Amino acid sequence: MNKSVVSKSQYRRSKKSDPADDMNMVAQLASQIAGGAEHGGREGSELGSIRMVRGGAESSIVRADVAAVDDSQEGSLRPQSLSEFLGQSDIKQNLSVFINAARSRDEALDHLFLIGPPGLGKTTLAQITAMELGADFKVTSAPALEKPKDLAGILSTITPRTVFFIDEIHRLKPAIEEMLYIAMEDFELDWVIGQGAAARTVRIPIPHFTLVGATTKAGMVSSPLISRFGIIQRFAYYTRDELAAIIHRSARILKVAVESDAALCMADCSRGTPRVANRVLRRMRDFAQIEGCGTITVSIVKKGLERLQIDGLGLERYDREILHSIISNFGGGPVGAETLAISIGESMDTLEDYYEPYLIQCGLLQRTPRGRMVTDKAYAHLGAQKRTRGDEDQRLLF
């Protein structure tokens, strides 16, 4: 198969023997590249941007994997620079060095891969990277890229040093992923025109850009894709003090007063996640405005959390139902994931991907080869009495 850089003469020759749709696509890509470079990238940046689409899910204040309706305000709470970004100090220090080095050389930053649970600031850090570089920022999500031409349409309009962010990159389709390989390494697009024996590949050059891939499931990303990222950073959950600092910063932006003890109380139930902390803050602001004096105090936070059925560890009703079900219905375990999911009326995927990780991190639940079991800490947190082996044998006898 012949590969070459696209030219006008090739367009004319291929148009005689290849389908019109393929040629129109190639010509459109080439014209968009030229147009984006000529107009400084402003129009091209707008053409290729695809906004992130989130699926619907049940509303839950402590769920960090889905966006709530009031998260439209989240953009105003996002930090705009590395100095404003709180927490993740190791990532910030390293990224600051890489950004300053790339900017001093007037080069595109090496491709950046961000790994971590939802709500820890991967999208925010990608935006900050573009701002620090002084480059255009394009954002999309892997499920939104259905066909290779979707990716080609975006990459054909980028300007030099553009930061291209793909969220949930582990969900890329194989055909799109293979096109991305060449774009990341050679900064060219391969486009097949014609069919059968007349098929050939036209290689279209694109400007050097920075791909920022974010994922919550690094194990599902293929090795060839990971190997093409030059910078790999893993996010950690935030500490109590870091979340309290984030709450104070968000409170200043929302123009609401928060007591220090109240901020720490909200931080305790935020699951180590800034997204959850900001949601809790907004709900406490509502309680303080309607049922208080406007200032978020410890008493307002405790009353609001009780109304929202959130305890001091950040557990909601469904979290406690899982633990209660294992204790009351299965004697504390072990119990299989499928059986447990049926007992609480949830899907097994939701149980394993959302509820269990935090319960395990808190030390309330453990996975064993025989199934799920609650820990002594769970009995103490719920105030439940642990059954002894004798009590279990007696129950089985009668």
Coordinates of C-alpha atoms in Angstrom, one line a residue:
M1 CA 0.0 0.0 0.0
N2 CA 1.4 3.4 -1.1
K3 CA 1.7 6.1 1.6
S4 CA 2.5 9.7 0.9
V5 CA 1.8 13.2 2.0
V6 CA -1.4 14.5 0.5
S7 CA -1.2 17.0 -2.4
K8 CA -3.6 18.6 -4.8
S9 CA -2.4 16.4 -7.7
Q10 CA -3.2 13.3 -5.6
Y11 CA -6.7 14.7 -4.9
R12 CA -7.4 15.0 -8.6
R13 CA -6.0 11.6 -9.6
S14 CA -7.8 9.8 -6.8
K15 CA -11.1 11.6 -7.5
K16 CA -11.3 9.9 -10.9
S17 CA -11.2 6.3 -9.5
D18 CA -12.3 6.6 -5.8
P19 CA -15.7 7.2 -4.2
A20 CA -16.6 10.9 -3.9
D21 CA -17.3 10.6 -0.2
D22 CA -13.8 9.6 0.6
M23 CA -12.3 12.3 -1.5
N24 CA -14.6 15.0 -0.1
M25 CA -13.5 13.9 3.4
V26 CA -9.8 14.2 2.5
A27 CA -10.3 17.5 0.8
Q28 CA -12.3 18.8 3.8
L29 CA -9.6 17.7 6.3
A30 CA -6.9 19.4 4.2
S31 CA -8.9 22.6 3.9
Q32 CA -9.6 22.7 7.6
I33 CA -5.9 22.3 8.4
A34 CA -5.0 25.2 6.1
G35 CA -7.9 27.3 7.5
G36 CA -7.0 26.7 11.1
A37 CA -3.4 27.7 10.5
E38 CA -4.3 30.8 8.5
H39 CA -6.8 32.2 11.0
G40 CA -4.7 31.6 14.1
G41 CA -6.7 28.6 15.2
R42 CA -9.6 30.5 16.7
E43 CA -12.2 29.2 14.2
G44 CA -10.6 25.8 13.9
S45 CA -10.6 25.4 17.6
E46 CA -14.4 26.0 17.7
L47 CA -15.0 23.6 14.8
G48 CA -13.4 20.6 16.4
S49 CA -14.6 20.9 20.0
I50 CA -17.0 18.3 21.3
R51 CA -18.4 18.9 24.7
M52 CA -18.3 16.1 27.2
V53 CA -21.6 14.2 27.5
R54 CA -22.5 12.5 30.8
G55 CA -25.0 9.8 31.1
G56 CA -28.0 10.1 33.4
A57 CA -27.8 8.5 36.9
E58 CA -29.7 8.6 40.1
S59 CA -29.1 11.8 42.1
S60 CA -26.7 11.3 44.9
I61 CA -24.8 14.0 46.7
V62 CA -21.7 11.8 47.4
R63 CA -21.4 10.3 43.9
A64 CA -18.3 11.6 42.2
D65 CA -18.7 9.6 39.0
V66 CA -21.7 11.5 37.7
A67 CA -22.5 15.2 37.3
A68 CA -25.5 16.6 39.1
V69 CA -27.7 19.3 37.7
D70 CA -26.2 22.0 40.0
D71 CA -22.7 21.1 38.8
S72 CA -23.1 23.7 36.1
Q73 CA -21.5 26.0 38.7
E74 CA -18.5 23.7 38.8
G75 CA -16.8 25.7 36.1
S76 CA -16.7 28.8 38.3
L77 CA -15.1 26.8 41.2
R78 CA -12.4 25.3 39.1
P79 CA -8.9 26.8 39.7
Q80 CA -7.3 28.6 36.8
S81 CA -3.6 28.0 37.5
L82 CA -1.3 25.5 39.2
S83 CA -0.9 27.9 42.1
E84 CA -4.7 27.8 42.8
F85 CA -4.9 24.0 42.4
L86 CA -5.0 22.6 45.9
G87 CA -3.6 19.2 46.8
Q88 CA -1.7 16.7 44.6
S89 CA 1.6 18.5 45.4
D90 CA 3.8 15.9 43.7
I91 CA 1.9 16.1 40.5
K92 CA 1.9 19.9 40.5
Q93 CA 5.6 20.2 41.1
N94 CA 6.5 17.7 38.3
L95 CA 4.0 19.2 35.9
S96 CA 5.2 22.7 36.6
V97 CA 8.8 21.7 35.5
F98 CA 7.5 20.0 32.4
I99 CA 5.3 22.9 31.4
N100 CA 8.0 25.5 31.9
A101 CA 10.5 23.5 30.0
A102 CA 8.2 23.0 27.0
R103 CA 7.2 26.7 27.1
S104 CA 10.8 27.9 27.1
R105 CA 11.5 25.7 24.1
D106 CA 8.3 26.8 22.4
E107 CA 7.3 23.2 21.9
A108 CA 4.2 21.1 22.6
L109 CA 4.2 19.4 25.9
D110 CA 4.7 15.7 25.8
H111 CA 1.5 13.6 25.9
L112 CA 0.0 13.5 29.4
F113 CA -1.8 10.5 31.0
L114 CA -3.9 11.1 34.1
I115 CA -5.1 8.2 36.2
G116 CA -7.4 8.4 39.2
P117 CA -10.9 8.0 40.6
P118 CA -13.6 10.4 39.4
G119 CA -13.9 13.9 40.9
L120 CA -10.2 14.4 41.9
G121 CA -9.4 17.1 39.3
K122 CA -8.2 15.4 36.1
T123 CA -10.3 17.6 33.8
T124 CA -9.3 20.7 35.8
L125 CA -5.6 19.9 35.6
A126 CA -5.9 19.4 31.8
Q127 CA -7.5 22.9 31.5
I128 CA -4.8 24.4 33.7
T129 CA -2.1 22.7 31.5
A130 CA -3.5 24.5 28.5
M131 CA -3.7 27.8 30.3
E132 CA -0.2 27.5 31.6
L133 CA 1.1 26.7 28.1
G134 CA -1.0 29.5 26.5
A135 CA -2.4 27.0 24.1
D136 CA -5.9 26.2 22.7
F137 CA -7.9 23.6 24.7
K138 CA -10.2 21.0 23.1
V139 CA -12.2 18.5 25.1
T140 CA -14.2 15.4 24.3
S141 CA -15.0 12.0 25.8
A142 CA -14.1 8.6 24.3
P143 CA -17.8 7.5 24.0
A144 CA -18.5 10.6 21.9
L145 CA -15.9 9.4 19.3
E146 CA -17.9 6.8 17.4
K147 CA -16.1 6.7 14.1
P148 CA -12.5 7.5 12.9
K149 CA -13.8 10.5 11.0
D150 CA -14.9 12.0 14.3
L151 CA -11.4 12.0 15.6
A152 CA -10.0 13.1 12.2
G153 CA -12.5 16.1 12.2
I154 CA -11.1 17.3 15.5
L155 CA -7.4 16.7 14.8
S156 CA -7.7 18.4 11.4
T157 CA -8.6 21.7 13.1
I158 CA -6.1 21.9 15.8
T159 CA -3.4 24.6 16.0
P160 CA 0.2 24.1 17.1
R161 CA 0.7 23.1 20.8
T162 CA -3.1 22.6 21.3
V163 CA -4.0 20.6 24.4
F164 CA -6.5 17.9 23.3
F165 CA -8.3 16.2 26.3
I166 CA -10.0 12.9 26.0
D167 CA -11.9 11.8 29.1
E168 CA -12.5 8.1 29.9
I169 CA -9.9 7.2 27.3
H170 CA -10.2 3.5 28.2
R171 CA -13.5 3.4 26.3
L172 CA -11.9 4.3 22.9
K173 CA -12.9 1.9 20.0
P174 CA -10.0 0.0 18.5
A175 CA -10.2 1.7 15.1
I176 CA -10.1 5.1 16.7
E177 CA -7.3 4.1 19.0
E178 CA -5.1 2.9 16.1
M179 CA -5.6 6.2 14.3
L180 CA -4.6 7.9 17.5
Y181 CA -1.3 6.0 17.6
I182 CA 0.0 7.6 14.4
A183 CA -1.3 11.0 15.4
M184 CA 0.5 10.8 18.7
E185 CA 3.8 9.6 17.3
D186 CA 4.2 10.9 13.8
F187 CA 1.7 13.8 14.0
E188 CA 0.0 12.7 10.9
L189 CA -3.4 11.2 10.0
D190 CA -3.8 8.1 7.9
W191 CA -6.9 8.1 5.7
V192 CA -7.8 5.2 3.4
I193 CA -9.4 6.2 0.1
G194 CA -10.8 3.9 -2.5
Q195 CA -11.8 0.2 -2.1
G196 CA -10.3 -3.2 -2.9
A197 CA -7.2 -3.2 -5.1
A198 CA -7.5 0.5 -5.7
A199 CA -7.4 1.4 -2.0
R200 CA -4.5 3.4 -0.7
T201 CA -3.6 5.5 2.3
V202 CA -3.2 9.2 2.2
R203 CA -1.1 10.6 5.0
I204 CA -2.1 14.1 6.2
P205 CA 0.3 16.1 8.4
I206 CA -1.1 17.8 11.5
P207 CA 0.5 20.3 13.9
H208 CA 2.3 19.0 17.0
F209 CA -0.2 18.8 19.9
T210 CA -0.5 17.5 23.4
L211 CA -2.9 14.7 24.1
V212 CA -4.2 14.5 27.7
G213 CA -5.9 11.2 28.4
A214 CA -7.8 10.7 31.6
T215 CA -9.2 7.4 32.9
T216 CA -10.7 5.9 36.0
K217 CA -9.7 2.4 34.9
A218 CA -6.1 2.3 33.9
G219 CA -6.2 -1.5 33.7
M220 CA -8.6 -1.3 30.7
V221 CA -6.2 1.0 28.6
S222 CA -4.2 -1.0 26.1
S223 CA -0.4 -1.2 26.6
P224 CA 0.4 0.3 23.1
L225 CA -1.6 3.4 24.0
I226 CA -0.1 3.8 27.4
S227 CA 3.4 3.5 26.0
R228 CA 2.9 6.5 23.8
F229 CA 2.3 8.9 26.7
G230 CA 5.5 10.6 27.9
I231 CA 4.1 11.8 31.2
I232 CA 2.0 9.5 33.5
Q233 CA 0.6 10.9 36.7
R234 CA -1.6 9.1 39.2
F235 CA -4.1 11.0 41.4
A236 CA -4.5 10.2 45.1
Y237 CA -7.5 10.9 47.4
Y238 CA -7.3 14.2 49.2
T239 CA -6.6 14.6 52.9
R240 CA -8.9 16.1 55.4
D241 CA -7.0 19.4 55.6
E242 CA -6.7 19.7 51.8
L243 CA -10.5 19.2 51.4
A244 CA -11.1 21.8 54.1
A245 CA -8.9 24.3 52.2
I246 CA -10.8 23.6 49.0
I247 CA -14.1 24.2 50.8
H248 CA -12.8 27.5 52.2
R249 CA -11.7 28.5 48.7
S250 CA -15.1 27.5 47.1
A251 CA -16.9 29.3 49.9
R252 CA -15.2 32.5 49.1
I253 CA -16.1 32.2 45.4
L254 CA -19.8 31.4 46.4
K255 CA -19.7 34.3 48.8
V256 CA -20.7 32.3 51.9
A257 CA -19.1 32.3 55.3
V258 CA -17.9 29.0 56.7
E259 CA -16.6 28.3 60.2
S260 CA -13.3 26.3 60.3
D261 CA -14.9 23.5 62.3
A262 CA -17.8 23.3 59.9
A263 CA -15.3 23.0 57.0
L264 CA -13.5 20.1 58.7
C265 CA -16.9 18.4 59.4
M266 CA -17.8 18.7 55.7
A267 CA -14.3 17.4 54.7
D268 CA -14.8 14.3 56.8
C269 CA -17.8 13.2 54.8
S270 CA -16.5 14.2 51.3
R271 CA -15.0 10.8 50.5
G272 CA -11.6 12.4 49.8
T273 CA -13.0 14.0 46.7
P274 CA -13.2 17.7 45.9
R275 CA -16.3 17.2 43.7
V276 CA -18.2 15.8 46.6
A277 CA -16.9 18.5 48.9
N278 CA -18.2 21.2 46.6
R279 CA -21.6 19.5 46.4
V280 CA -21.8 19.2 50.2
L281 CA -20.8 22.9 50.5
R282 CA -23.6 24.0 48.2
R283 CA -26.2 22.0 50.0
M284 CA -25.0 23.3 53.4
R285 CA -25.2 26.8 52.0
D286 CA -28.9 26.2 51.2
F287 CA -29.6 25.0 54.7
A288 CA -27.7 28.0 56.2
Q289 CA -29.6 30.5 54.0
I290 CA -33.1 29.2 54.7
E291 CA -32.8 27.7 58.2
G292 CA -29.9 29.6 59.6
C293 CA -28.3 33.0 59.7
G294 CA -26.4 32.6 56.4
T295 CA -23.2 31.3 58.0
I296 CA -22.4 27.6 57.7
T297 CA -21.8 26.4 61.3
V298 CA -21.1 23.0 62.8
S299 CA -24.8 22.8 63.9
I300 CA -26.0 23.6 60.4
V301 CA -23.7 21.0 58.9
K302 CA -24.7 18.3 61.3
K303 CA -28.4 19.1 60.8
G304 CA -28.0 19.1 57.0
L305 CA -26.1 15.9 56.8
E306 CA -28.8 14.2 59.0
R307 CA -31.4 15.5 56.6
L308 CA -29.4 14.1 53.6
Q309 CA -28.9 10.8 55.4
I310 CA -25.1 11.2 55.3
D311 CA -23.0 10.1 58.3
G312 CA -19.6 11.2 59.5
L313 CA -17.7 8.8 57.2
G314 CA -19.6 10.0 54.1
L315 CA -21.8 6.9 53.9
E316 CA -25.2 7.4 52.4
R317 CA -28.3 5.2 52.9
Y318 CA -27.4 2.7 50.2
D319 CA -23.9 2.3 51.7
R320 CA -25.3 1.4 55.0
E321 CA -27.9 -0.9 53.5
I322 CA -25.1 -2.9 51.9
L323 CA -23.5 -3.4 55.3
H324 CA -26.8 -4.0 57.1
S325 CA -27.8 -6.6 54.5
I326 CA -24.5 -8.5 54.9
I327 CA -24.9 -8.5 58.7
S328 CA -28.6 -9.3 59.0
N329 CA -29.2 -11.5 56.0
F330 CA -25.8 -13.3 55.6
G331 CA -24.4 -13.3 59.2
G332 CA -21.7 -10.9 58.3
G333 CA -20.6 -12.8 55.2
P334 CA -19.1 -14.2 53.2
V335 CA -21.6 -13.5 50.4
G336 CA -21.2 -13.4 46.6
A337 CA -21.4 -10.1 44.8
E338 CA -24.4 -11.2 42.6
T339 CA -26.4 -12.3 45.7
L340 CA -25.6 -9.1 47.5
A341 CA -26.5 -7.0 44.6
I342 CA -29.9 -8.7 44.3
S343 CA -30.5 -8.3 48.0
I344 CA -30.2 -4.5 47.8
G345 CA -31.8 -4.1 44.4
E346 CA -28.7 -2.8 42.6
S347 CA -26.8 -4.0 39.6
M348 CA -23.6 -5.9 40.2
D349 CA -21.6 -3.4 38.2
T350 CA -22.8 -0.5 40.3
L351 CA -22.0 -2.5 43.5
E352 CA -18.5 -3.3 42.4
D353 CA -17.6 -0.1 40.6
Y354 CA -19.1 2.5 42.9
Y355 CA -20.2 1.3 46.4
E356 CA -17.6 -1.3 47.2
P357 CA -14.3 0.7 46.6
Y358 CA -15.1 3.3 49.2
L359 CA -16.4 0.8 51.7
I360 CA -13.1 -1.2 51.3
Q361 CA -11.0 2.0 51.6
C362 CA -12.8 2.8 54.8
G363 CA -12.0 -0.6 56.1
L364 CA -15.7 -1.5 56.5
L365 CA -15.8 -4.3 53.8
Q366 CA -13.4 -6.8 52.6
R367 CA -13.3 -9.1 49.5
T368 CA -12.3 -12.6 50.1
P369 CA -12.2 -15.7 47.7
R370 CA -15.4 -16.8 49.3
G371 CA -17.2 -13.5 49.0
R372 CA -17.8 -10.1 50.7
M373 CA -17.5 -9.8 54.5
V374 CA -18.0 -6.9 56.8
T375 CA -15.2 -6.0 59.3
D376 CA -15.2 -5.3 63.0
K377 CA -15.0 -1.6 62.2
A378 CA -18.3 -1.9 60.3
Y379 CA -20.0 -3.4 63.3
A380 CA -18.7 -0.6 65.5
H381 CA -19.7 2.1 63.0
L382 CA -23.3 0.8 62.7
G383 CA -23.6 -0.1 66.3
A384 CA -24.5 -3.7 65.4
Q385 CA -23.7 -6.8 67.5
K386 CA -21.4 -9.3 66.0
R387 CA -22.7 -12.9 66.0
T388 CA -20.4 -15.5 67.5
R389 CA -19.9 -18.9 66.0
G390 CA -22.1 -20.4 68.7
D391 CA -25.0 -18.1 67.8
E392 CA -24.6 -19.0 64.2
D393 CA -24.7 -22.7 64.9
Q394 CA -27.8 -22.2 67.1
R395 CA -29.6 -20.3 64.3
L396 CA -28.9 -23.1 61.8
L397 CA -30.2 -25.7 64.2
F398 CA -33.6 -24.0 64.6

